[in-house]
Short mmCIF file of C-alpha atoms in Angstrom, two decimals:
data_model
loop_
_atom_site.label_atom_id
_atom_site.label_comp_id
_atom_site.label_asym_id
_atom_site.label_seq_id
_atom_site.Cartn_x
_atom_site.Cartn_y
_atom_site.Cartn_z
CA MET A 3 -12.02 -25.77 2.28
CA SER A 4 -10.74 -26.88 5.65
CA THR A 5 -6.76 -26.53 7.05
CA VAL A 6 -4.91 -28.68 9.47
CA PRO A 7 -3.39 -26.68 12.22
CA ALA A 8 0.49 -26.68 12.57
CA PRO A 9 1.40 -29.24 15.31
CA VAL A 10 2.20 -27.69 18.74
CA THR A 11 5.60 -28.77 19.70
CA THR A 12 6.71 -28.88 22.94
CA PRO A 13 9.63 -27.15 24.37
CA LEU A 14 12.63 -29.30 25.60
CA PHE A 15 12.52 -27.31 28.56
CA SER A 16 10.10 -24.67 30.04
CA VAL A 17 11.05 -22.64 33.13
CA ARG A 18 8.28 -20.28 34.78
CA ASP A 19 9.01 -18.15 37.82
CA LEU A 20 12.29 -19.78 38.49
CA LYS A 21 14.07 -18.58 41.66
CA VAL A 22 17.42 -19.82 43.44
CA HIS A 23 18.36 -18.00 46.64
CA PHE A 24 21.15 -18.99 48.60
CA PRO A 25 21.07 -18.04 52.21
CA ILE A 26 23.87 -15.97 54.13
CA HIS A 27 24.92 -17.55 57.15
CA ARG A 28 24.49 -15.39 60.32
CA SER A 29 22.79 -12.55 58.37
CA GLY A 30 19.42 -12.55 60.12
CA GLY A 31 17.45 -14.14 57.15
CA ARG A 32 19.00 -12.31 54.15
CA VAL A 33 19.39 -14.60 50.75
CA VAL A 34 21.52 -14.04 47.51
CA ARG A 35 18.85 -14.05 44.80
CA ALA A 36 21.17 -15.63 42.18
CA ILE A 37 17.70 -16.36 40.16
CA ASP A 38 14.85 -14.20 40.92
CA GLY A 39 11.73 -14.88 38.89
CA VAL A 40 12.91 -16.22 35.30
CA ASP A 41 10.90 -17.55 32.44
CA MET A 42 12.19 -19.03 29.19
CA ASP A 43 11.62 -21.94 26.78
CA TRP A 44 14.20 -23.74 24.98
CA SER A 45 13.15 -25.92 21.95
CA ARG A 46 14.85 -28.96 20.26
CA GLY A 47 17.54 -28.09 17.78
CA GLU A 48 17.65 -24.36 18.86
CA THR A 49 20.68 -22.19 20.05
CA LEU A 50 19.87 -20.02 22.69
CA GLY A 51 22.44 -17.43 24.11
CA ILE A 52 22.36 -16.46 27.46
CA VAL A 53 24.28 -13.13 27.79
CA GLY A 54 25.04 -10.80 30.76
CA GLU A 55 27.79 -9.78 33.39
CA SER A 56 29.72 -11.78 35.55
CA GLY A 57 27.15 -12.57 38.56
CA CYS A 58 23.97 -11.83 36.98
CA GLY A 59 22.81 -15.68 37.26
CA LYS A 60 23.82 -17.22 33.99
CA SER A 61 25.61 -20.24 35.10
CA THR A 62 23.14 -20.76 38.11
CA LEU A 63 20.41 -21.06 35.59
CA GLY A 64 22.31 -23.58 33.13
CA ARG A 65 23.09 -25.56 36.41
CA THR A 66 19.50 -25.41 37.72
CA LEU A 67 18.00 -26.91 34.18
CA LEU A 68 20.19 -29.93 34.69
CA GLY A 69 19.06 -30.59 38.41
CA LEU A 70 22.88 -29.63 39.63
CA GLN A 71 21.12 -26.85 41.61
CA ALA A 72 17.97 -27.00 43.60
CA PRO A 73 15.56 -24.16 42.70
CA THR A 74 14.06 -22.30 45.63
CA SER A 75 10.78 -22.13 43.84
CA GLY A 76 8.92 -22.14 40.49
CA GLU A 77 9.00 -24.68 37.81
CA ILE A 78 11.16 -26.54 35.25
CA LEU A 79 9.12 -28.69 32.48
CA VAL A 80 11.12 -31.30 30.46
CA ASP A 81 9.15 -32.13 27.54
CA GLY A 82 6.22 -30.79 29.40
CA LYS A 83 6.89 -32.86 32.55
CA PRO A 84 8.31 -31.39 35.90
CA LEU A 85 11.86 -31.81 36.54
CA ALA A 86 11.14 -32.34 40.08
CA GLY A 87 10.92 -36.17 40.41
CA ALA A 88 12.28 -37.17 37.04
CA ASP A 89 15.14 -39.37 36.40
CA LEU A 90 18.10 -37.04 36.45
CA ARG A 91 20.44 -39.65 35.26
CA ALA A 92 18.58 -40.21 32.14
CA LEU A 93 18.01 -36.44 31.56
CA ARG A 94 21.77 -36.07 31.71
CA ARG A 95 22.22 -38.55 29.06
CA ARG A 96 20.03 -36.49 26.86
CA VAL A 97 21.44 -33.02 27.84
CA GLN A 98 25.41 -32.63 28.63
CA MET A 99 27.09 -29.89 30.14
CA ILE A 100 30.16 -28.24 29.07
CA PHE A 101 32.01 -25.98 31.94
CA GLN A 102 34.26 -22.85 31.52
CA ASP A 103 37.32 -24.49 32.63
CA PRO A 104 38.45 -27.64 30.88
CA TYR A 105 41.18 -28.51 33.19
CA GLN A 106 38.92 -28.51 36.18
CA SER A 107 36.52 -30.97 34.34
CA LEU A 108 38.76 -33.37 33.92
CA ASN A 109 40.38 -36.15 36.28
CA PRO A 110 44.13 -35.38 35.91
CA ARG A 111 44.80 -39.26 36.70
CA GLN A 112 42.94 -40.49 33.90
CA THR A 113 44.17 -40.67 30.19
CA VAL A 114 42.09 -39.14 27.53
CA GLY A 115 40.96 -42.77 26.29
CA ALA A 116 39.46 -43.51 29.99
CA LEU A 117 38.03 -39.86 30.07
CA VAL A 118 36.10 -40.34 26.81
CA MET A 119 35.02 -43.91 27.60
CA GLU A 120 33.87 -42.80 31.18
CA PRO A 121 30.36 -41.57 30.61
CA LEU A 122 29.67 -44.81 28.48
CA ALA A 123 30.88 -46.94 31.50
CA ILE A 124 28.68 -44.88 33.73
CA HIS A 125 25.61 -45.38 31.69
CA ASP A 126 26.67 -48.93 30.62
CA ILE A 127 26.78 -48.27 27.05
CA ALA A 128 28.57 -50.69 24.81
CA ARG A 129 31.50 -52.86 25.99
CA GLY A 130 35.24 -54.05 25.18
CA GLU A 131 36.35 -53.02 21.70
CA GLU A 132 32.72 -51.57 20.58
CA ARG A 133 33.32 -48.93 23.69
CA VAL A 134 36.84 -48.20 22.49
CA ALA A 135 35.47 -47.97 18.93
CA ARG A 136 33.02 -45.17 20.10
CA GLY A 137 35.53 -43.48 22.27
CA VAL A 138 37.88 -43.01 19.29
CA ALA A 139 34.86 -41.95 16.92
CA THR A 140 33.79 -39.37 19.27
CA LEU A 141 37.30 -38.08 19.94
CA GLU A 142 37.82 -37.41 16.36
CA SER A 143 34.89 -36.21 15.69
CA ALA A 144 35.93 -33.33 18.22
CA GLY A 145 38.78 -32.40 16.23
CA LEU A 146 41.52 -34.58 17.81
CA ALA A 147 42.62 -36.78 15.01
CA PRO A 148 43.72 -39.26 14.62
CA ALA A 149 42.98 -40.34 18.36
CA ALA A 150 45.76 -42.62 18.86
CA ARG A 151 47.82 -39.73 18.94
CA TYR A 152 45.80 -38.48 22.21
CA TRP A 153 44.49 -41.45 23.54
CA ASP A 154 47.05 -42.37 26.24
CA ARG A 155 48.08 -38.67 27.18
CA TYR A 156 47.10 -36.99 30.27
CA PRO A 157 45.35 -33.84 30.78
CA HIS A 158 48.39 -32.15 31.65
CA GLU A 159 50.17 -32.96 28.35
CA LEU A 160 47.65 -31.19 26.30
CA SER A 161 46.61 -27.57 25.58
CA GLY A 162 43.77 -25.89 26.88
CA GLY A 163 41.93 -26.23 23.49
CA GLN A 164 42.53 -29.72 23.12
CA ARG A 165 41.26 -30.41 26.91
CA GLN A 166 38.14 -28.70 26.04
CA ARG A 167 37.68 -30.75 22.96
CA VAL A 168 38.17 -33.65 25.18
CA VAL A 169 35.41 -32.68 27.62
CA ILE A 170 33.27 -31.93 24.19
CA ALA A 171 33.94 -35.53 23.05
CA ALA A 172 33.52 -37.16 26.66
CA ALA A 173 29.84 -35.25 26.31
CA MET A 174 29.25 -36.23 22.84
CA ALA A 175 30.12 -40.05 23.51
CA LEU A 176 26.54 -40.43 25.01
CA GLU A 177 24.82 -38.90 21.64
CA PRO A 178 22.88 -36.34 23.68
CA GLU A 179 20.12 -34.19 21.90
CA ALA A 180 21.56 -30.92 23.60
CA LEU A 181 24.58 -29.43 25.32
CA ILE A 182 24.63 -26.52 27.84
CA CYS A 183 27.69 -24.84 27.30
CA ASP A 184 28.76 -22.58 30.18
CA GLU A 185 31.08 -19.99 28.55
CA PRO A 186 33.10 -22.76 26.93
CA VAL A 187 35.90 -20.96 25.22
CA SER A 188 36.49 -17.66 27.63
CA ALA A 189 39.31 -19.72 29.54
CA LEU A 190 41.02 -20.62 26.27
CA ASP A 191 43.56 -18.17 24.26
CA VAL A 192 42.02 -16.30 21.29
CA SER A 193 43.80 -18.20 18.93
CA VAL A 194 42.13 -21.32 19.66
CA ARG A 195 38.52 -20.11 20.47
CA ALA A 196 37.56 -20.37 16.78
CA GLN A 197 38.32 -24.00 16.47
CA VAL A 198 36.63 -25.11 19.47
CA LEU A 199 33.59 -22.99 18.45
CA HIS A 200 33.75 -24.40 14.78
CA VAL A 201 33.69 -27.99 16.40
CA LEU A 202 30.55 -26.96 18.42
CA ILE A 203 29.04 -25.66 15.20
CA GLY A 204 29.81 -28.63 13.41
CA LEU A 205 28.54 -30.91 16.05
CA LYS A 206 25.28 -29.14 16.15
CA ARG A 207 24.82 -29.64 12.44
CA ASP A 208 25.90 -33.32 12.22
CA HIS A 209 23.84 -34.23 15.08
CA HIS A 210 20.97 -31.58 15.01
CA LEU A 211 21.90 -30.31 18.53
CA GLY A 212 20.32 -28.04 20.62
CA LEU A 213 22.61 -25.62 22.39
CA ILE A 214 22.44 -23.17 25.28
CA PHE A 215 25.47 -20.88 25.01
CA ILE A 216 26.36 -18.89 28.29
CA THR A 217 28.30 -16.14 27.30
CA HIS A 218 29.16 -12.53 28.11
CA ASP A 219 30.02 -11.49 24.80
CA LEU A 220 27.22 -10.16 22.84
CA GLY A 221 29.14 -10.45 19.48
CA LEU A 222 29.66 -14.19 19.99
CA ALA A 223 26.09 -14.92 20.75
CA TRP A 224 24.86 -12.89 17.99
CA ALA A 225 27.20 -15.11 15.50
CA LEU A 226 26.13 -18.53 16.92
CA CYS A 227 22.75 -18.22 18.27
CA ASP A 228 19.02 -18.25 16.97
CA ARG A 229 17.55 -16.60 20.07
CA ILE A 230 19.12 -14.18 22.78
CA ALA A 231 17.99 -13.88 26.43
CA VAL A 232 19.76 -10.98 28.08
CA MET A 233 20.14 -11.54 31.83
CA TYR A 234 20.62 -8.84 34.59
CA LEU A 235 20.80 -9.35 38.32
CA GLY A 236 18.85 -12.96 38.23
CA ARG A 237 16.20 -11.93 35.37
CA ILE A 238 15.76 -12.03 31.92
CA VAL A 239 15.48 -8.57 30.96
CA GLU A 240 15.24 -8.85 27.23
CA SER A 241 14.51 -11.89 24.80
CA GLY A 242 13.99 -12.44 21.19
CA PRO A 243 15.62 -13.63 17.94
CA ALA A 244 19.20 -12.68 17.75
CA GLU A 245 18.56 -10.46 14.84
CA GLN A 246 16.06 -8.42 16.68
CA VAL A 247 17.91 -8.24 19.76
CA ILE A 248 21.34 -7.34 18.40
CA GLY A 249 19.74 -5.07 15.44
CA ASP A 250 16.96 -3.37 17.56
CA PRO A 251 17.69 -3.55 21.02
CA ARG A 252 15.15 -2.24 23.32
CA HIS A 253 16.15 -2.36 26.90
CA PRO A 254 19.20 0.20 27.86
CA TYR A 255 21.15 -2.67 29.60
CA THR A 256 21.38 -4.66 26.21
CA GLN A 257 21.90 -1.03 24.47
CA SER A 258 24.76 -0.22 26.78
CA LEU A 259 26.43 -4.00 26.58
CA LEU A 260 26.08 -3.60 22.44
CA SER A 261 27.86 -0.10 22.81
CA VAL A 262 31.28 -1.30 23.80
CA VAL A 263 31.34 -4.14 21.48
CA PRO A 264 34.47 -3.43 19.41
CA SER A 265 33.06 -1.94 15.87
CA PRO A 266 35.26 -1.53 12.47
CA TYR A 267 34.25 1.98 12.64
CA PRO A 268 34.94 3.42 16.04
CA ARG A 269 34.57 6.92 15.41
CA ALA A 270 30.96 6.52 14.41
CA GLN A 271 30.37 4.38 17.60
CA ARG A 272 28.77 5.83 20.64
CA ARG A 273 29.53 4.43 23.76
CA GLN A 274 27.28 4.16 26.52
CA ILE A 275 29.34 3.31 29.89
CA LEU A 276 27.49 1.93 32.50
CA ALA A 277 27.71 3.87 36.11
CA GLY A 278 28.70 1.75 39.20
CA GLU A 279 28.88 -1.99 39.50
CA LEU A 280 26.47 -4.76 39.46
CA PRO A 281 24.51 -4.52 42.43
CA ASP A 282 24.73 -7.03 45.42
CA ALA A 283 22.32 -9.83 44.42
CA ALA A 284 21.26 -9.74 48.56
CA ASN A 285 20.03 -6.22 48.25
CA ILE A 286 18.51 -5.81 45.00
CA PRO A 287 17.37 -2.29 44.09
CA THR A 288 13.34 -1.55 44.38
CA GLY A 289 11.56 -1.06 41.04
CA CYS A 290 13.38 -1.84 38.18
CA ARG A 291 16.60 -3.49 39.05
CA PHE A 292 18.80 -1.42 36.67
CA HIS A 293 17.20 1.96 37.38
CA PRO A 294 20.37 2.94 39.58
CA ARG A 295 22.67 2.53 36.63
CA CYS A 296 20.14 3.30 33.75
CA PRO A 297 21.00 6.44 31.67
CA LYS A 298 17.32 6.42 30.62
CA VAL A 299 15.67 6.12 34.09
CA PHE A 300 12.85 8.03 34.70
CA ASP A 301 10.10 8.61 37.84
CA ARG A 302 8.47 5.47 37.45
CA CYS A 303 11.39 3.27 37.57
CA PRO A 304 12.52 3.50 41.02
CA THR A 305 9.47 1.98 42.41
CA ASP A 306 7.50 0.01 39.73
CA ASP A 307 8.88 -3.33 39.09
CA PRO A 308 8.60 -4.69 35.35
CA ARG A 309 8.45 -8.20 36.10
CA VAL A 310 7.04 -9.71 32.63
CA LEU A 311 8.78 -9.09 29.56
CA ILE A 312 6.85 -6.44 27.50
CA PRO A 313 5.98 -7.17 23.69
CA SER A 314 8.66 -5.16 22.17
CA GLY A 315 8.95 -6.35 18.35
CA PRO A 316 7.73 -8.98 16.16
CA GLU A 317 8.60 -13.02 16.41
CA GLY A 318 8.69 -12.84 20.22
CA HIS A 319 10.68 -10.21 20.94
CA GLY A 320 10.11 -8.85 24.58
CA THR A 321 11.80 -6.51 27.01
CA ALA A 322 11.23 -5.80 30.88
CA CYS A 323 11.34 -2.19 30.51
CA TRP A 324 8.74 0.54 30.88
CA LEU A 325 10.21 2.51 28.23
CA VAL A 326 8.85 0.09 25.69
CA GLU A 327 5.17 0.26 27.43
CA LYS A 328 5.64 4.36 27.61
CA SER A 329 6.45 4.26 23.59
CA GLY A 330 3.83 1.83 22.86
CA GLY A 331 6.60 -1.20 21.99
#
C-alpha cells in the first residue's frame, strides 16, 4: 500500500548566513557586527521568540526581515523567493512591525481615528464610510471599545497601554498574516502589560497570525511562543521548541539567563551570574564568542568557533556549543 508524502510547506521567512555590519567612521575599516551569521526559519502561524540581552542584535534582525535595514550579506527568502528585489510595499502589508515605544510610533498631530485609517489610505484600501467602519472595527478588536470614546483623541491624551493598542490596531487594519513585535510591552507599566499581551494573543488566535516576539524576558517567551531562538552577540546560539529550550537548555548562556528568572522557590534556585558585560560587537572574541563569560569554558572554546547549531535534542533543538558535541548531544 503506497503512502502519500506529507506536503512540504515553504516557511514564510528563511534566513541563511545573514550579516548586518555597520561601519565605524574614522576607525580604519572596523565594523559593528550587529548580525553576524544568522540562520533561521519562520513558518506561517508560528510564534517565534527571539530572546537575548540588549545589544545582541534582536531588533536589527527584525528590521532587516522587513527591509527596513539592508543586509551586508546573506540571504532572506520570503515564500521561497529572495527579499532582495521584492515588492517591499506588498510585503509590509502582509507583515507589520510593532515597535517598543508606542509614543514614538504615533504622529502626535494625528487623532486616533486618523492614525488607524492612515495605513488604509497608504495602501488605498476602502474609502469613505467603509474605511471609517474598518478603522472602528480594528480599534475595537485591539481592546479600545467603544471606538467613539477614543476616535478624536490625540496620543498625548492616552495612557501607554492605550497608545500601544492604537499601534496594534493600525497594524491590524491591513489584515496582515504576521506581526513582528519588538519588545511590545517593555515600555509599559507592569499593570497593563498583561492586557496588551492578551490583545496580541487574541488577535493571533482569531486571525491565525504568525508572530515574531522579540524580548529579553525568557519567561514571557516561554508563555507565548512555539519556538525560541536565543541570540548572543549577533548569532543564534540555541534554538528549538519552547518547552525544549526552557525545560532542557543546553547552551551555558541560555542556562545563565534562565537561572536569574524569578522562581516561586528561590532557595532551591541556583543562580549562574555571568561575569563581565556583553563584549563590543566591533571586537568579537575569537573562537566561541561567549567563552570570555562562560562558566563552563574549556580548552577548545577560545580557538574554535561553533558556527552552526549542533543537534542537541528532539524536534529541531540545536545548540552552538562544543559541550554538546563533547557530550554526544
